[in-house]
Coordinates of C-alpha atoms in Angstrom, one line a residue:
M1 CA 16.9 -16.0 -9.1
T2 CA 13.6 -17.1 -10.7
W3 CA 10.7 -15.3 -9.0
G4 CA 7.8 -17.4 -10.5
P5 CA 7.6 -20.2 -7.9
L6 CA 8.1 -17.8 -5.0
L7 CA 5.4 -15.4 -6.2
L8 CA 3.0 -18.3 -6.5
L9 CA 3.8 -19.4 -2.9
L10 CA 3.3 -16.0 -1.4
G11 CA 0.3 -15.1 -3.5
G12 CA -1.4 -18.3 -2.4
L13 CA -1.4 -17.2 1.2
C14 CA -2.9 -13.8 0.9
L15 CA -4.7 -13.1 4.2
Q16 CA -6.7 -10.1 3.2
Q17 CA -7.9 -8.6 0.0
A18 CA -8.3 -4.9 -0.6
R19 CA -11.9 -3.6 -1.1
A20 CA -13.3 -3.1 -4.6
G21 CA -12.2 0.2 -6.0
S22 CA -9.3 0.6 -3.6
H23 CA -5.5 0.4 -4.0
S24 CA -3.3 -1.5 -1.6
L25 CA 0.3 -1.8 -0.6
R26 CA 1.2 -5.1 0.9
Y27 CA 4.3 -6.9 2.0
F28 CA 4.7 -10.6 2.5
Y29 CA 7.4 -12.4 4.5
S30 CA 7.9 -16.1 4.5
S31 CA 10.5 -18.0 6.5
L32 CA 11.0 -21.7 6.3
S33 CA 12.4 -23.8 9.1
G34 CA 14.7 -25.6 6.8
P35 CA 15.9 -25.8 3.1
L36 CA 13.5 -26.7 0.3
P37 CA 15.0 -27.2 -3.2
G38 CA 14.0 -24.3 -5.5
V39 CA 12.5 -22.1 -2.7
P40 CA 14.5 -19.5 -0.7
Q41 CA 14.5 -20.1 3.1
F42 CA 13.5 -16.5 3.6
S43 CA 11.8 -14.1 1.2
S44 CA 9.9 -10.9 1.2
V45 CA 7.8 -9.5 -1.7
G46 CA 6.0 -6.1 -1.9
Y47 CA 2.8 -5.7 -3.9
V48 CA 0.9 -2.7 -5.2
D49 CA -2.6 -4.1 -5.6
D50 CA -1.7 -7.6 -6.9
I51 CA 1.4 -6.6 -8.9
P52 CA 4.8 -7.5 -7.3
I53 CA 7.0 -4.4 -7.1
S54 CA 10.0 -5.5 -5.1
G55 CA 11.5 -8.6 -3.6
Y56 CA 14.3 -10.0 -1.4
T57 CA 15.4 -13.6 -0.8
S58 CA 18.0 -15.3 1.3
E59 CA 19.7 -16.2 -2.0
S60 CA 19.9 -12.8 -3.6
H61 CA 20.7 -10.9 -0.3
R62 CA 19.4 -7.7 -1.9
V63 CA 16.0 -6.0 -2.6
E64 CA 15.3 -6.0 -6.3
P65 CA 12.7 -4.1 -8.4
L66 CA 10.1 -6.6 -9.8
A67 CA 8.1 -4.0 -11.7
P68 CA 9.9 -2.0 -14.4
W69 CA 8.6 1.3 -13.3
M70 CA 10.0 0.8 -9.8
E71 CA 13.5 1.3 -11.2
R72 CA 12.7 5.0 -11.4
I73 CA 12.4 5.4 -7.7
S74 CA 16.2 5.8 -7.4
A75 CA 15.8 9.2 -9.1
E76 CA 13.7 10.4 -6.1
D77 CA 15.5 8.5 -3.3
A78 CA 19.2 7.6 -4.1
H79 CA 19.5 5.3 -1.1
Y80 CA 16.1 3.5 -1.4
W81 CA 17.4 0.1 -2.6
E82 CA 20.4 0.1 -0.2
D83 CA 18.3 1.0 2.8
S84 CA 15.7 -1.5 1.9
T85 CA 18.3 -4.2 1.4
E86 CA 19.8 -3.5 4.9
I87 CA 16.5 -3.7 6.5
S88 CA 15.5 -6.9 4.7
R89 CA 18.7 -8.6 5.8
G90 CA 17.8 -7.8 9.4
A91 CA 14.3 -9.2 8.8
E92 CA 15.8 -12.4 7.5
Q93 CA 17.5 -13.0 10.8
V94 CA 14.4 -12.0 12.8
Y95 CA 12.1 -14.5 11.0
K96 CA 14.6 -17.3 11.2
V97 CA 14.2 -16.9 14.9
N98 CA 10.4 -16.5 14.8
V99 CA 9.7 -19.8 12.9
R100 CA 11.8 -21.7 15.5
I101 CA 9.9 -19.9 18.4
A102 CA 6.5 -20.8 16.9
M103 CA 7.7 -24.4 16.4
E104 CA 8.8 -24.7 20.0
R105 CA 5.5 -23.3 21.3
L106 CA 3.6 -25.8 19.3
N107 CA 5.9 -28.7 20.2
Q108 CA 6.9 -29.1 16.5
T109 CA 10.5 -30.5 16.7
E110 CA 10.7 -32.0 13.2
G111 CA 9.6 -31.4 9.7
L112 CA 9.4 -28.4 7.5
H113 CA 7.4 -25.4 8.8
M114 CA 6.7 -21.9 7.7
F115 CA 6.1 -18.6 9.5
Q116 CA 4.6 -15.7 7.5
R117 CA 3.7 -12.1 7.9
M118 CA 1.5 -9.9 5.7
Y119 CA 1.1 -6.2 6.5
G120 CA 0.1 -3.1 4.5
C121 CA -2.4 -0.4 3.9
E122 CA -5.2 0.5 1.5
L123 CA -6.4 3.7 0.0
R124 CA -10.1 3.7 -0.9
D125 CA -12.0 5.7 -3.6
D126 CA -13.7 7.8 -0.9
G127 CA -10.3 8.9 0.5
S128 CA -10.5 6.7 3.6
I129 CA -7.7 4.4 4.5
G130 CA -7.2 1.0 6.0
G131 CA -4.3 -1.0 7.5
F132 CA -3.5 -4.5 8.5
D133 CA -0.7 -6.6 10.1
Q134 CA -1.2 -10.4 10.3
F135 CA 0.9 -13.4 11.0
A136 CA 0.5 -17.1 10.1
F137 CA 2.1 -20.4 10.9
D138 CA 1.9 -23.3 8.5
G139 CA -0.9 -21.5 6.6
H140 CA -3.0 -20.9 9.8
D141 CA -3.7 -17.6 11.4
F142 CA -1.3 -16.9 14.3
L143 CA -1.7 -13.3 15.4
S144 CA -3.3 -10.1 14.0
F145 CA -3.2 -6.4 14.8
D146 CA -6.2 -4.1 15.1
K147 CA -5.0 -0.6 14.4
D148 CA -8.2 1.1 15.5
R149 CA -8.3 -0.6 18.9
L150 CA -4.4 -0.7 19.2
T151 CA -4.5 -4.3 20.2
F152 CA -3.1 -7.7 19.1
T153 CA -5.3 -10.8 18.9
A154 CA -3.9 -14.3 19.2
A155 CA -5.6 -16.8 16.8
M156 CA -4.0 -19.8 18.6
D157 CA -2.8 -20.5 22.1
A158 CA 0.8 -20.4 21.0
A159 CA 0.5 -16.7 20.1
R160 CA -0.9 -15.6 23.5
I161 CA 2.5 -15.0 24.9
T162 CA 3.3 -12.6 22.1
Q163 CA -0.2 -10.9 22.3
D164 CA 0.3 -10.2 26.0
R165 CA 3.8 -8.8 25.7
W166 CA 3.0 -6.6 22.7
D167 CA -0.2 -5.4 24.2
S168 CA 1.6 -4.4 27.4
E169 CA 4.0 -2.1 25.5
M170 CA 1.6 0.4 24.0
I171 CA 4.4 2.0 21.9
I172 CA 4.5 -1.1 19.7
A173 CA 0.9 -0.7 18.7
Q174 CA 1.1 3.1 18.4
R175 CA 4.1 3.0 16.0
D176 CA 2.5 0.2 14.0
K177 CA -0.6 2.4 13.6
E178 CA 1.5 5.4 12.7
Y179 CA 3.3 3.5 10.0
L180 CA 0.1 2.0 8.5
E181 CA -1.8 5.3 8.4
G182 CA 1.1 7.5 7.5
E183 CA 4.3 6.3 5.8
C184 CA 2.6 3.3 4.2
I185 CA 0.0 5.5 2.6
E186 CA 2.6 7.9 1.4
Y187 CA 4.6 5.2 -0.3
L188 CA 1.5 3.7 -1.8
K189 CA 0.7 7.1 -3.4
K190 CA 4.3 7.3 -4.7
Y191 CA 4.2 3.9 -6.2
L192 CA 0.8 4.5 -7.8
K193 CA 2.2 7.6 -9.4
L194 CA 5.3 5.8 -10.7
G195 CA 3.2 2.9 -12.1
E196 CA 0.1 4.8 -13.2
E197 CA 0.3 3.5 -16.8
R198 CA 0.4 -0.1 -15.7
L199 CA -2.0 0.4 -12.8
R200 CA -4.8 2.2 -14.7
R201 CA -8.3 0.7 -14.5
V202 CA -9.6 -1.4 -17.3
A203 CA -13.3 -2.0 -17.7
P204 CA -14.6 -5.5 -18.0
Q205 CA -16.3 -6.9 -21.0
A206 CA -19.3 -9.2 -20.3
A207 CA -21.0 -12.1 -22.1
V208 CA -23.5 -14.9 -21.3
T209 CA -23.4 -18.4 -22.8
R210 CA -25.8 -21.3 -22.7
R211 CA -25.1 -25.0 -22.2
K212 CA -27.9 -27.7 -22.6
T213 CA -27.9 -31.3 -21.4
S214 CA -30.6 -33.9 -21.9
D215 CA -32.7 -32.4 -19.0
H216 CA -30.9 -29.2 -17.8
T217 CA -30.0 -25.8 -19.2
F218 CA -27.2 -23.7 -17.7
L219 CA -26.3 -20.1 -18.2
T220 CA -22.7 -19.0 -17.7
G221 CA -21.8 -15.3 -17.2
Y222 CA -18.3 -14.1 -18.1
A223 CA -16.6 -10.8 -17.0
Y224 CA -13.2 -10.6 -18.6
G225 CA -10.3 -8.3 -19.4
F226 CA -10.7 -6.1 -16.2
Y227 CA -8.2 -4.5 -13.8
P228 CA -7.9 -4.2 -10.9
R229 CA -8.8 -7.7 -9.7
D230 CA -11.8 -6.9 -7.4
I231 CA -15.2 -7.2 -9.0
E232 CA -18.8 -7.8 -8.1
V233 CA -21.0 -10.1 -10.2
K234 CA -24.4 -11.7 -9.6
W235 CA -27.3 -13.4 -11.3
V236 CA -30.8 -11.9 -11.1
R237 CA -34.1 -13.5 -12.1
N238 CA -37.2 -11.3 -12.4
G239 CA -35.5 -8.8 -10.2
V240 CA -34.5 -11.2 -7.5
E241 CA -30.9 -12.3 -6.9
I242 CA -30.4 -16.1 -7.2
P243 CA -27.7 -18.4 -6.0
W244 CA -25.0 -19.3 -8.4
E245 CA -22.0 -21.5 -8.8
S246 CA -19.0 -19.5 -7.6
R247 CA -15.7 -19.5 -9.5
D248 CA -12.3 -18.0 -8.7
I249 CA -11.1 -14.8 -10.3
L250 CA -8.4 -15.9 -12.7
P251 CA -5.5 -14.0 -14.3
N252 CA -5.2 -13.4 -18.1
P253 CA -1.9 -13.4 -19.9
D254 CA -2.0 -9.6 -20.4
G255 CA -2.2 -8.9 -16.7
T256 CA -6.0 -8.4 -16.6
Y257 CA -8.5 -10.8 -14.9
Q258 CA -11.7 -12.8 -15.6
V259 CA -14.4 -14.5 -13.7
R260 CA -17.3 -16.8 -14.7
T261 CA -20.4 -17.8 -12.8
T262 CA -23.0 -20.4 -13.7
V263 CA -26.7 -20.8 -12.8
E264 CA -29.2 -23.5 -13.8
V265 CA -32.4 -22.3 -15.6
Q266 CA -35.5 -23.5 -13.9
E267 CA -37.9 -25.7 -15.9
G268 CA -40.4 -23.5 -17.8
D269 CA -38.4 -20.3 -17.4
D270 CA -37.6 -18.0 -20.3
E271 CA -33.9 -17.6 -20.5
K272 CA -34.4 -13.9 -21.1
T273 CA -35.6 -13.4 -17.6
Y274 CA -32.1 -14.2 -16.3
R275 CA -29.8 -11.2 -16.1
Y276 CA -26.0 -11.2 -15.4
E277 CA -25.0 -8.1 -13.5
V278 CA -21.4 -6.8 -13.3
Y279 CA -19.9 -4.0 -11.3
H280 CA -16.3 -2.9 -11.3
S281 CA -14.5 0.2 -10.1
S282 CA -13.8 1.2 -13.7
L283 CA -17.5 1.4 -14.5
P284 CA -19.8 4.3 -13.8
D285 CA -22.7 1.9 -13.2
T286 CA -23.7 -1.7 -13.2
V287 CA -23.5 -3.5 -16.6
T288 CA -26.4 -5.9 -17.3
V289 CA -26.1 -8.8 -19.8
M290 CA -28.6 -11.4 -21.1
Y291 CA -28.0 -14.5 -23.1
E292 CA -27.5 -14.1 -26.9
E293 CA -27.0 -17.0 -29.3
K294 CA -23.4 -16.4 -30.1
S295 CA -20.0 -17.8 -29.1
P296 CA -18.0 -16.1 -26.4
P297 CA -14.8 -14.3 -27.5
M298 CA -11.8 -16.6 -28.0
G299 CA -9.9 -14.5 -25.4
V300 CA -12.3 -15.8 -22.7
I301 CA -11.6 -19.4 -23.5
I302 CA -7.8 -19.1 -23.8
G303 CA -7.5 -16.9 -20.8
G304 CA -9.6 -19.3 -18.7
V305 CA -7.4 -22.2 -19.6
I306 CA -4.2 -20.3 -18.7
G307 CA -5.7 -18.8 -15.6
A308 CA -6.8 -22.2 -14.4
L309 CA -3.3 -23.6 -14.8
V310 CA -1.8 -20.7 -12.8
G311 CA -4.4 -21.3 -10.1
V312 CA -3.5 -25.0 -9.9
G313 CA 0.2 -24.2 -9.7
M314 CA -0.4 -21.7 -6.9
L315 CA -2.3 -24.2 -4.9
A316 CA 0.3 -26.9 -5.5
A317 CA 3.1 -24.6 -4.4
V318 CA 1.4 -23.8 -1.1
I319 CA 0.5 -27.4 -0.3
W320 CA 4.1 -28.5 -1.1
V321 CA 5.7 -26.0 1.2
V322 CA 3.2 -26.3 4.0
Y323 CA 2.9 -30.0 4.2
S324 CA 6.3 -31.3 2.9
K325 CA 8.3 -32.8 5.8
K326 CA 12.0 -32.2 5.9
K327 CA 14.6 -32.2 8.7
K328 CA 16.3 -28.9 9.3
S329 CA 20.1 -28.7 10.1
G330 CA 21.9 -25.8 11.6
K331 CA 20.8 -22.9 13.8
S332 CA 19.9 -19.3 13.1
A333 CA 20.9 -16.3 15.2
Y334 CA 19.1 -13.0 15.7
T335 CA 21.3 -10.0 15.1
A336 CA 19.0 -7.0 14.4
A337 CA 16.4 -6.9 17.2
N338 CA 15.7 -3.2 17.0
R339 CA 15.4 -2.7 13.2
D340 CA 12.0 -2.6 11.6
P341 CA 12.3 -5.0 8.6
R342 CA 9.9 -3.4 6.2
P343 CA 11.0 -3.0 2.6
G344 CA 10.9 0.7 1.8
V345 CA 11.2 1.8 5.4
G346 CA 14.8 3.0 5.8
G347 CA 17.0 5.9 6.7
S348 CA 15.0 8.6 8.4
H349 CA 11.8 6.6 7.9
Q350 CA 13.0 3.7 10.0
H351 CA 11.0 2.8 13.1
L352 CA 12.7 1.3 16.1
L353 CA 10.1 -1.0 17.4
K354 CA 11.9 -2.4 20.5
G355 CA 11.3 -6.1 20.6
K356 CA 8.4 -5.8 18.1
N357 CA 9.7 -8.3 15.6
I358 CA 10.6 -11.2 17.9
L359 CA 7.7 -13.3 19.0

């Protein structure tokens, strides 16, 4: 099984980012209504921050470690992979049903469609925690869970049936909250410890370059080589923040990230009055950079090209899966209604959320 196209597909539909300076554990489910060459009909992938750590597909029929350091978890929990596999097989059947239910509610009888779920938790620098559980259909928000209010919110009319039913059974929301604030955080801490070498924070380097045209001057600020992904950058002129051209945060080949932002220098302004400010969780304070007449490091240029290609590939994968139209043959059956299909939730940790998984 080649995981590259699948990770691009799942990564392209992230519904929520962790806050700057925090760590997150997220799981993504994707279920297609029919076959698509090269893409499993059902898949689940677990992430710590933005690093894939485990995955299951309808082709492999087992949960596999995707990060080398995850292989060490067997030493602490001998049944971890077996339990996770059993639960994911149940989830596969559940989400085959869910995608069909969503299609019926939306009167979508033909074509290829996709139902997704993303849930997880985050641990912030100040020790506070967060949790989320969200569902999507064909790339659009479908339903979300508010763990503080213990309520579900439908994002479209087709989800109101599910919202009403799940809200009427308070035990569903309570157990979801217990998992997000308890077991999910415990596993996140365990994974962070196992992968602490790979997940360590790396401070960004920063530089500013200049580009002149016949009648305009532009300054571009770079922040590069940082990890984790979340970062804050801004342009300031004479102490006042100014608008700038936004660019996506792109991956580098070594697992770090980079971002660049551009502003136009106003006529008559001294370029030295423009300051590029960078803040990252690895830094004790904000880093400020001004333009200097020197070329940016080659790593910025090479990393930008590769990162842009990855970003284009991610977008293409999502568009292809969401909007490609194919006829589905065969029917799926639900066989595990009372099993909580969360990778890493097995054995004594397993929640029995009665009816929770079926829409």
